[in-house]
Amino acid sequence: MAGNNPNSKPMNLTLRVWRQKNSQAAGTLETYQVKDISPEMSFLEMMDVLNEDLLRSGVDPIAFDHDCREGICGMCSLYINGRAHGPERGTTTCQLHMRKFSDGDTITIEPWRAGPFPILKDLCVDRSALDRIQQAGGYISVNTGGVPDANEIPIPKPIADKAFDAATCIQCGACVAACKNGSAMLFTSAKVSQLAMLPQGQVERKTRVENMVAQMDKEGFGACTNIGSCAAECPVGISLENIAMLNREYIGASFTSENV
Amino acid sequence: MILDSKIPEGPLAEKWDKHKFNVKLVNPANKRKYDIIVVGTGLAGASAAATLAELGYNVKAFCYQDSPRRAHSIAAQGGINAAKNYQNDGDSVYRLFYDTIKGGDYRAREANVYRLAQVSVNIIDQCVAQGVPFAREYGGLLANRSFGGAQVSRTFYARGQTGQQLLLGAYSALNRQIAYGKVKMYPRTEMLDLVMVDGKARGIITRHLITGKIESHSAHAVILATGGYGNVFYLSTNAMGSNATAAWRAYKKGAFFANPCFTQIHPTCIPVSGGYQSKLTLMSESLRNDGRVWVPKAVGDNRAPGQIPEDERDYFLERKYPSFGNLVPRDVASRNAKLACDEGRGVGTTKLAVYLDFADAIKREGLEKISQKYGNLFDMYAKITGENPYEQPMRIYPAVHYTMGGLWVDYNLMTTVPGLYATGECNFSDHGANRLGASALMQGLADGYFVIPYTIGDYLAQNPTTRIETSHPAFKEAEAAVRADVDKLLSINGSRTVDDFHKALGHIMWDYCGMARNAEGLQYAKQEIRKLREAFWSDVKILGTNEELNITLEKAGRVADFLELGELMVDDALNRNESCGGHFREEYQTPENEALRDDENYTYVAAWQYTGPNQPAVLHKEELKFENVKLTQRSYK
Ligand SMILES: Cc1cc2nc3c(=O)[nH]c(=O)nc-3n(C[C@H](O)[C@H](O)[C@H](O)COP(=O)(O)OP(=O)(O)OC[C@H]3O[C@@H](n4cnc5c(N)ncnc54)[C@H](O)[C@@H]3O)c2cc1C
Ligand code: SF4
Ligand code: FES
């Protein structure tokens, strides 16, 4: 037990978990019980405990995506009790801890649901569409070598800080899962605004926004109707201002398009 | 076999430039006739893949995550070193070189380290050009901080998320080449074997983690950039999937493994809280710039930290190392935390923790300033422990963090297998027996952006462009062997889970091959690992088939390799009858409990050669020559 909370009691929980054998199969919610869950455990450690039990009793363990378990790689992705990454604001599933739950709770665990994110198995989905949006223009076209000294490009600190904030998106896809339209605007806008704010990003500013938005549409993500559930569920606090900026960039670009 | 490190002749400062001039070049029109496989898309892999594609080579890149951007480099927090001397505080290429050699306790190659320091300055330029949002001063220029053990401010950072921002820079360069069709990206694809034809690396065998499909990929050269093997300890700051499999299978095909026992145990991690624990979280070293490390003076003092008066606290690092204080190198800080806990002065309910206290810093600089510097780390700490570090000191304890050991490479980053290269954490090259903070990011990007693009050309230029089809018998044999391994794992149908074995191995490694080692313990560990390995192969429980997303099967393959690598680490630790850097043999210490090197007998790289299943590995020595730096006992007093 950890240092802070020696009296916190272990919990017994009921889990309803989406099980689906593969992308073709139909899925269902299955019910499992877990016992003696320490409040100090992370949510995924609780899932590990369940998986060890399942494995021992000859049941296929539940597949879910995860890797760093410190809220930065963007690989974890559960829809917990109807919320992307669960009940705690500004927190990825892997950083969610069981002290947020109570003994006797029933917890429903589902995968991200969005057309462009097909389910692969159980709780794992295919988010490669997000990579393809980045490939459409989320970069500054410089080759290795032959670039100016880093301090030849001074950038005012407030702009550098804002660009940094936009650059912290972890590409988890929670914004898409949280949006009733399945829109990827928050995600796309984060990269568009990061690069639009920086002097290095000016040269390709117009084509970048056009190409990334075109790819987003091509992948089948929905339209943005300014509901804001994306930003509310974003674990790293990517701001809606980025969407406003993307819209300005896009309109600006379409007036003077270089993509002809 | 004599190990030839291929260090160029001439004065230290001129070696790399001369070498770049002397290497053979591939004619631009011929580059597209060569195919290169890059396994891994962390800083080392993504930078190499993008740069090689820019040069015109055809690149195939692989990673086990669902996106190349999720490689564990993303988790690096503190920063990246570069000898820019923007702060005018006396830094230089030579000083960064010197600090790295000394920090590594004189067990790294001078020429490699010097080159690393030289190209460090280009890395920062490159990253800024890509749009990496480094921290800046109000004047708009780049900010620096001093980091773990350095007396100059040469560390560039992006809040506490430097690895993320650097990797996203490399990922964007990679994406651009994917869009151009010069890189073909294979995510969720794990390398399971290396394929050799006529004694040269010519391809790999992979398993697709969703479909289970086992496939061959052919190329003219293969680069491994698969990261470190810290997960051999089960608990570490690595990602859950971090593994040694690619490097280990290359070892079994003839690539020597160097200094496997050199592991870095990082002093500032969140302590273990229970048996269910799946990983350990690092609290960046930068915290030691402002946090003070202490334990109660008295054994068994159970009072809450706030109730322990100043004069009953032991700020042991400040006491023992007045000139470096809380900023001593990692190995020194970790060992002293362990000593304090061994004496019974640890804190928290497990007593395996020491305090890292910000009260003085908050008093001096104000809450807001501290929160600006460390806000995200404090939040992460609060999320994990439920405690508020602004109000009470953090509890920290050392955890496995980085592996200095890895595949042996020469100056060109080529392993002992022709055409097989290793870059980033998976090679052994630049950090000796202890890595300095903020130097791994530097090394990964140096290797990928600025070294391998030159050195691989030298090799390719001397090899024909002829392609080998994957129908070649060498590929078919390797595929069949991989298939047989998978079938064997699936057929055991035993009673113990993979995690169970992995945890058991982790305990052995931590207890006997961790922060302090001795011959008796290491002998015991060797026997225990063997027993565990036998038990694994007769009693592991894996369900399902190969032809599906099978999380247990994936893990089993990795743990099988850890069970072999663990034994080699123990062999290496037993062989090295000295203490140096992160390798602390209890038999070899100074009266003040500092590491006691034996330069006369151990100034060498221990490179191990595989000789067959359950056969002892054969040791080859690469003598290290220090022509520029005088070997002294490291002193941080
Ligand atoms: C928490 C943490 C904080 C750190 N902070 C710092 C810091 O502040 N400064 C610093 O300098 N260093 C830091 N380090 C160290 C540094 O981050 C790493 O050493 C470095 O990023 C490793 O980069 P890499 O490219 O070699 O490997 P990684 O980034 O680990 O990438 C490995 C790649 O290989 C792939 N891979 C692995 N095995 C296979 C396989 N069998 N088949 C296919 N693909 C495979 C993975 O998918 C991944 O793409 C930190 C490390 C950790 C863990
Ligand atoms: S914007 Fe937020 S929610 Fe969307 S992918 Fe990025 S980090 Fe995830
Ligand atoms: S596992 Fe990496 S963000 Fe959750």
Coordinates of N, CA, C and O in Angstrom, one line a residue, chain B residues 410-487:
Chain B
D410 N 30.5 -0.6 -33.9 CA 31.8 0.1 -34.1 C 31.5 1.6 -34.3 O 30.4 2.0 -34.1
Y411 N 32.5 2.3 -34.7 CA 32.4 3.8 -34.9 C 31.3 4.1 -35.9 O 30.7 5.2 -35.8
N412 N 31.1 3.2 -36.8 CA 30.0 3.4 -37.9 C 28.7 3.0 -37.4 O 27.7 3.1 -38.2
L413 N 28.5 2.6 -36.2 CA 27.3 2.0 -35.6 C 26.9 0.7 -36.2 O 25.7 0.3 -36.1
M414 N 27.8 0.0 -36.8 CA 27.6 -1.3 -37.3 C 27.9 -2.4 -36.3 O 28.9 -2.2 -35.5
T415 N 27.0 -3.3 -36.1 CA 27.2 -4.4 -35.2 C 28.3 -5.4 -35.7 O 28.9 -5.1 -36.8
T416 N 28.5 -6.5 -35.1 CA 29.5 -7.5 -35.6 C 28.9 -8.2 -36.8 O 29.6 -9.0 -37.4
V417 N 27.6 -8.0 -37.1 CA 27.0 -8.6 -38.3 C 27.1 -7.6 -39.4 O 26.5 -6.5 -39.3
P418 N 27.8 -7.8 -40.5 CA 27.9 -6.8 -41.6 C 26.5 -6.5 -42.1 O 25.6 -7.3 -42.3
G419 N 26.2 -5.1 -42.2 CA 25.0 -4.7 -42.7 C 23.9 -4.5 -41.7 O 22.8 -4.1 -41.9
L420 N 24.2 -4.9 -40.4 CA 23.3 -4.7 -39.3 C 23.8 -3.6 -38.4 O 24.9 -3.7 -37.9
Y421 N 23.0 -2.5 -38.3 CA 23.3 -1.4 -37.5 C 22.5 -1.3 -36.2 O 21.3 -1.8 -36.2
A422 N 22.9 -0.7 -35.2 CA 22.1 -0.4 -34.0 C 22.3 1.0 -33.6 O 23.4 1.5 -33.5
T423 N 21.2 1.7 -33.3 CA 21.2 3.1 -33.0 C 20.3 3.4 -31.7 O 19.5 2.6 -31.4
G424 N 20.6 4.5 -31.1 CA 19.8 4.8 -29.9 C 20.1 3.9 -28.7 O 21.2 3.4 -28.6
E425 N 19.1 3.8 -27.9 CA 19.3 3.0 -26.6 C 19.7 1.6 -26.8 O 20.3 0.9 -26.0
C426 N 19.3 1.0 -28.0 CA 19.6 -0.4 -28.2 C 21.0 -0.7 -28.5 O 21.5 -1.8 -28.5
N427 N 21.9 0.3 -28.8 CA 23.3 0.0 -28.8 C 24.0 0.4 -27.5 O 23.3 0.9 -26.6
F428 N 25.3 0.1 -27.4 CA 25.9 0.3 -26.1 C 26.8 1.5 -26.1 O 27.5 1.8 -25.1
S429 N 26.7 2.4 -27.2 CA 27.9 3.1 -27.5 C 28.4 4.2 -26.6 O 29.6 4.2 -26.3
D430 N 27.6 5.1 -26.2 CA 28.2 6.4 -25.8 C 28.2 6.7 -24.3 O 28.8 7.7 -23.9
H431 N 27.6 5.9 -23.5 CA 27.4 6.4 -22.1 C 28.2 5.6 -21.1 O 28.0 5.8 -19.9
G432 N 29.0 4.7 -21.5 CA 29.9 4.0 -20.6 C 29.1 3.3 -19.5 O 28.1 2.6 -19.9
A433 N 29.4 3.4 -18.3 CA 28.8 2.7 -17.2 C 27.7 3.5 -16.5 O 27.0 3.0 -15.6
N434 N 27.5 4.7 -17.0 CA 26.4 5.6 -16.4 C 26.1 6.7 -17.4 O 27.0 7.4 -17.9
R435 N 24.8 6.9 -17.7 CA 24.5 7.9 -18.6 C 24.1 9.2 -17.9 O 23.4 9.2 -16.9
L436 N 24.6 10.3 -18.4 CA 24.2 11.6 -17.8 C 22.8 12.0 -18.3 O 22.3 11.6 -19.4
G437 N 22.1 12.7 -17.4 CA 20.7 13.2 -17.8 C 20.7 14.0 -19.1 O 21.7 14.7 -19.3
A438 N 19.7 13.8 -19.9 CA 19.5 14.6 -21.1 C 20.5 14.2 -22.2 O 20.6 14.9 -23.2
S439 N 21.1 13.1 -22.0 CA 22.1 12.6 -23.1 C 21.6 11.5 -24.0 O 22.2 11.2 -25.0
A440 N 20.5 10.9 -23.6 CA 19.9 9.8 -24.4 C 19.2 10.3 -25.6 O 19.3 9.8 -26.7
L441 N 18.4 11.4 -25.4 CA 17.7 12.0 -26.5 C 18.7 12.5 -27.5 O 18.6 12.4 -28.7
M442 N 19.8 13.1 -26.9 CA 20.9 13.7 -27.8 C 21.5 12.5 -28.6 O 21.7 12.6 -29.8
Q443 N 21.8 11.4 -28.0 CA 22.4 10.3 -28.7 C 21.5 9.7 -29.8 O 21.9 9.4 -30.9
G444 N 20.2 9.5 -29.4 CA 19.3 8.9 -30.4 C 19.2 9.8 -31.7 O 19.3 9.3 -32.8
L445 N 19.1 11.1 -31.5 CA 19.0 12.0 -32.6 C 20.3 12.2 -33.4 O 20.3 12.3 -34.6
A446 N 21.4 12.1 -32.6 CA 22.7 12.2 -33.3 C 22.9 11.0 -34.2 O 23.2 11.1 -35.4
D447 N 22.6 9.8 -33.6 CA 22.7 8.6 -34.4 C 21.9 8.7 -35.7 O 22.4 8.4 -36.8
G448 N 20.6 9.1 -35.5 CA 19.7 9.0 -36.6 C 19.8 10.1 -37.7 O 19.7 9.8 -38.9
Y449 N 20.0 11.3 -37.2 CA 20.0 12.4 -38.2 C 21.4 12.6 -38.8 O 21.6 12.9 -39.9
F450 N 22.4 12.4 -37.9 CA 23.8 12.9 -38.4 C 24.9 11.8 -38.5 O 25.9 12.1 -39.1
V451 N 24.7 10.7 -38.0 CA 25.8 9.7 -38.1 C 25.4 8.6 -39.1 O 26.1 8.4 -40.1
I452 N 24.3 7.9 -38.9 CA 24.0 6.7 -39.7 C 23.9 7.1 -41.2 O 24.3 6.4 -42.1
P453 N 23.3 8.3 -41.5 CA 23.2 8.7 -42.9 C 24.5 8.6 -43.7 O 24.6 8.3 -44.9
Y454 N 25.6 9.0 -43.0 CA 26.9 8.9 -43.6 C 27.5 7.5 -43.6 O 28.0 7.0 -44.6
T455 N 27.4 6.8 -42.4 CA 28.1 5.6 -42.3 C 27.5 4.5 -43.1 O 28.2 3.6 -43.6
I456 N 26.2 4.5 -43.2 CA 25.5 3.4 -43.9 C 25.8 3.5 -45.4 O 25.9 2.5 -46.1
G457 N 26.0 4.7 -45.9 CA 26.3 4.9 -47.3 C 27.7 4.2 -47.6 O 27.8 3.6 -48.7
D458 N 28.6 4.3 -46.7 CA 29.9 3.7 -46.9 C 29.8 2.2 -47.1 O 30.4 1.7 -48.0
Y459 N 28.9 1.6 -46.4 CA 28.7 0.2 -46.5 C 28.0 -0.2 -47.8 O 28.4 -1.0 -48.6
L460 N 26.9 0.6 -48.0 CA 26.1 0.3 -49.2 C 26.9 0.5 -50.5 O 26.8 -0.3 -51.5
A461 N 27.7 1.5 -50.5 CA 28.5 1.8 -51.7 C 29.4 0.6 -52.1 O 29.8 0.5 -53.2
Q462 N 29.7 -0.2 -51.1 CA 30.6 -1.3 -51.3 C 29.9 -2.6 -51.5 O 30.5 -3.7 -51.6
N463 N 28.6 -2.5 -51.6 CA 27.7 -3.7 -51.8 C 26.9 -3.5 -53.0 O 26.4 -2.4 -53.3
P464 N 26.6 -4.6 -53.8 CA 25.8 -4.5 -55.0 C 24.4 -4.1 -54.7 O 23.9 -4.4 -53.6
T465 N 23.7 -3.5 -55.7 CA 22.3 -3.2 -55.6 C 21.4 -4.3 -55.7 O 20.2 -4.2 -55.5
T466 N 21.9 -5.5 -56.1 CA 21.0 -6.7 -56.3 C 20.1 -6.9 -55.1 O 20.5 -6.9 -54.0
R467 N 18.8 -7.1 -55.5 CA 17.8 -7.4 -54.4 C 17.7 -8.9 -54.2 O 18.0 -9.7 -55.1
I468 N 17.3 -9.3 -53.0 CA 17.1 -10.7 -52.7 C 15.6 -10.9 -52.5 O 15.0 -10.1 -51.7
E469 N 15.0 -11.8 -53.2 CA 13.6 -12.1 -53.1 C 13.3 -12.8 -51.7 O 14.2 -13.5 -51.2
T470 N 12.1 -12.5 -51.2 CA 11.8 -13.2 -49.9 C 11.5 -14.7 -50.1 O 11.2 -15.4 -49.1
S471 N 11.5 -15.1 -51.4 CA 11.4 -16.6 -51.6 C 12.7 -17.3 -51.4 O 12.7 -18.5 -51.4
H472 N 13.8 -16.5 -51.2 CA 15.1 -17.1 -50.9 C 15.0 -18.1 -49.7 O 14.3 -17.8 -48.8
P473 N 15.7 -19.2 -49.8 CA 15.6 -20.2 -48.7 C 16.0 -19.6 -47.3 O 15.4 -20.0 -46.3
A474 N 16.9 -18.6 -47.3 CA 17.2 -18.1 -46.0 C 16.0 -17.4 -45.3 O 15.8 -17.6 -44.1
F475 N 15.1 -16.8 -46.1 CA 13.9 -16.2 -45.5 C 12.9 -17.3 -45.1 O 12.3 -17.3 -44.1
K476 N 12.8 -18.3 -46.0 CA 11.9 -19.4 -45.7 C 12.2 -20.1 -44.4 O 11.4 -20.4 -43.6
E477 N 13.5 -20.4 -44.3 CA 14.0 -21.0 -43.1 C 13.7 -20.2 -41.8 O 13.3 -20.7 -40.8
A478 N 14.0 -18.9 -41.9 CA 13.8 -18.1 -40.7 C 12.4 -18.0 -40.4 O 12.0 -18.0 -39.2
E479 N 11.5 -17.9 -41.4 CA 10.1 -17.8 -41.2 C 9.6 -19.1 -40.5 O 8.8 -19.0 -39.5
A480 N 10.1 -20.2 -41.0 CA 9.7 -21.5 -40.4 C 10.2 -21.6 -38.9 O 9.4 -22.1 -38.0
A481 N 11.3 -21.1 -38.6 CA 11.8 -21.1 -37.2 C 11.0 -20.2 -36.3 O 10.7 -20.6 -35.2
V482 N 10.6 -19.1 -36.8 CA 9.7 -18.2 -36.0 C 8.4 -18.9 -35.8 O 7.9 -18.9 -34.7
R483 N 7.9 -19.4 -36.8 CA 6.6 -20.2 -36.7 C 6.7 -21.3 -35.7 O 5.8 -21.5 -34.8
A484 N 7.8 -22.0 -35.7 CA 8.0 -23.1 -34.8 C 8.1 -22.6 -33.3 O 7.5 -23.2 -32.4
D485 N 8.7 -21.5 -33.1 CA 8.8 -20.9 -31.8 C 7.4 -20.5 -31.3 O 7.1 -20.8 -30.1
V486 N 6.6 -19.9 -32.1 CA 5.3 -19.5 -31.7 C 4.5 -20.8 -31.4 O 3.8 -20.8 -30.4
D487 N 4.5 -21.8 -32.3 CA 3.8 -23.0 -32.0 C 4.2 -23.7 -30.7 O 3.4 -24.2 -30.0

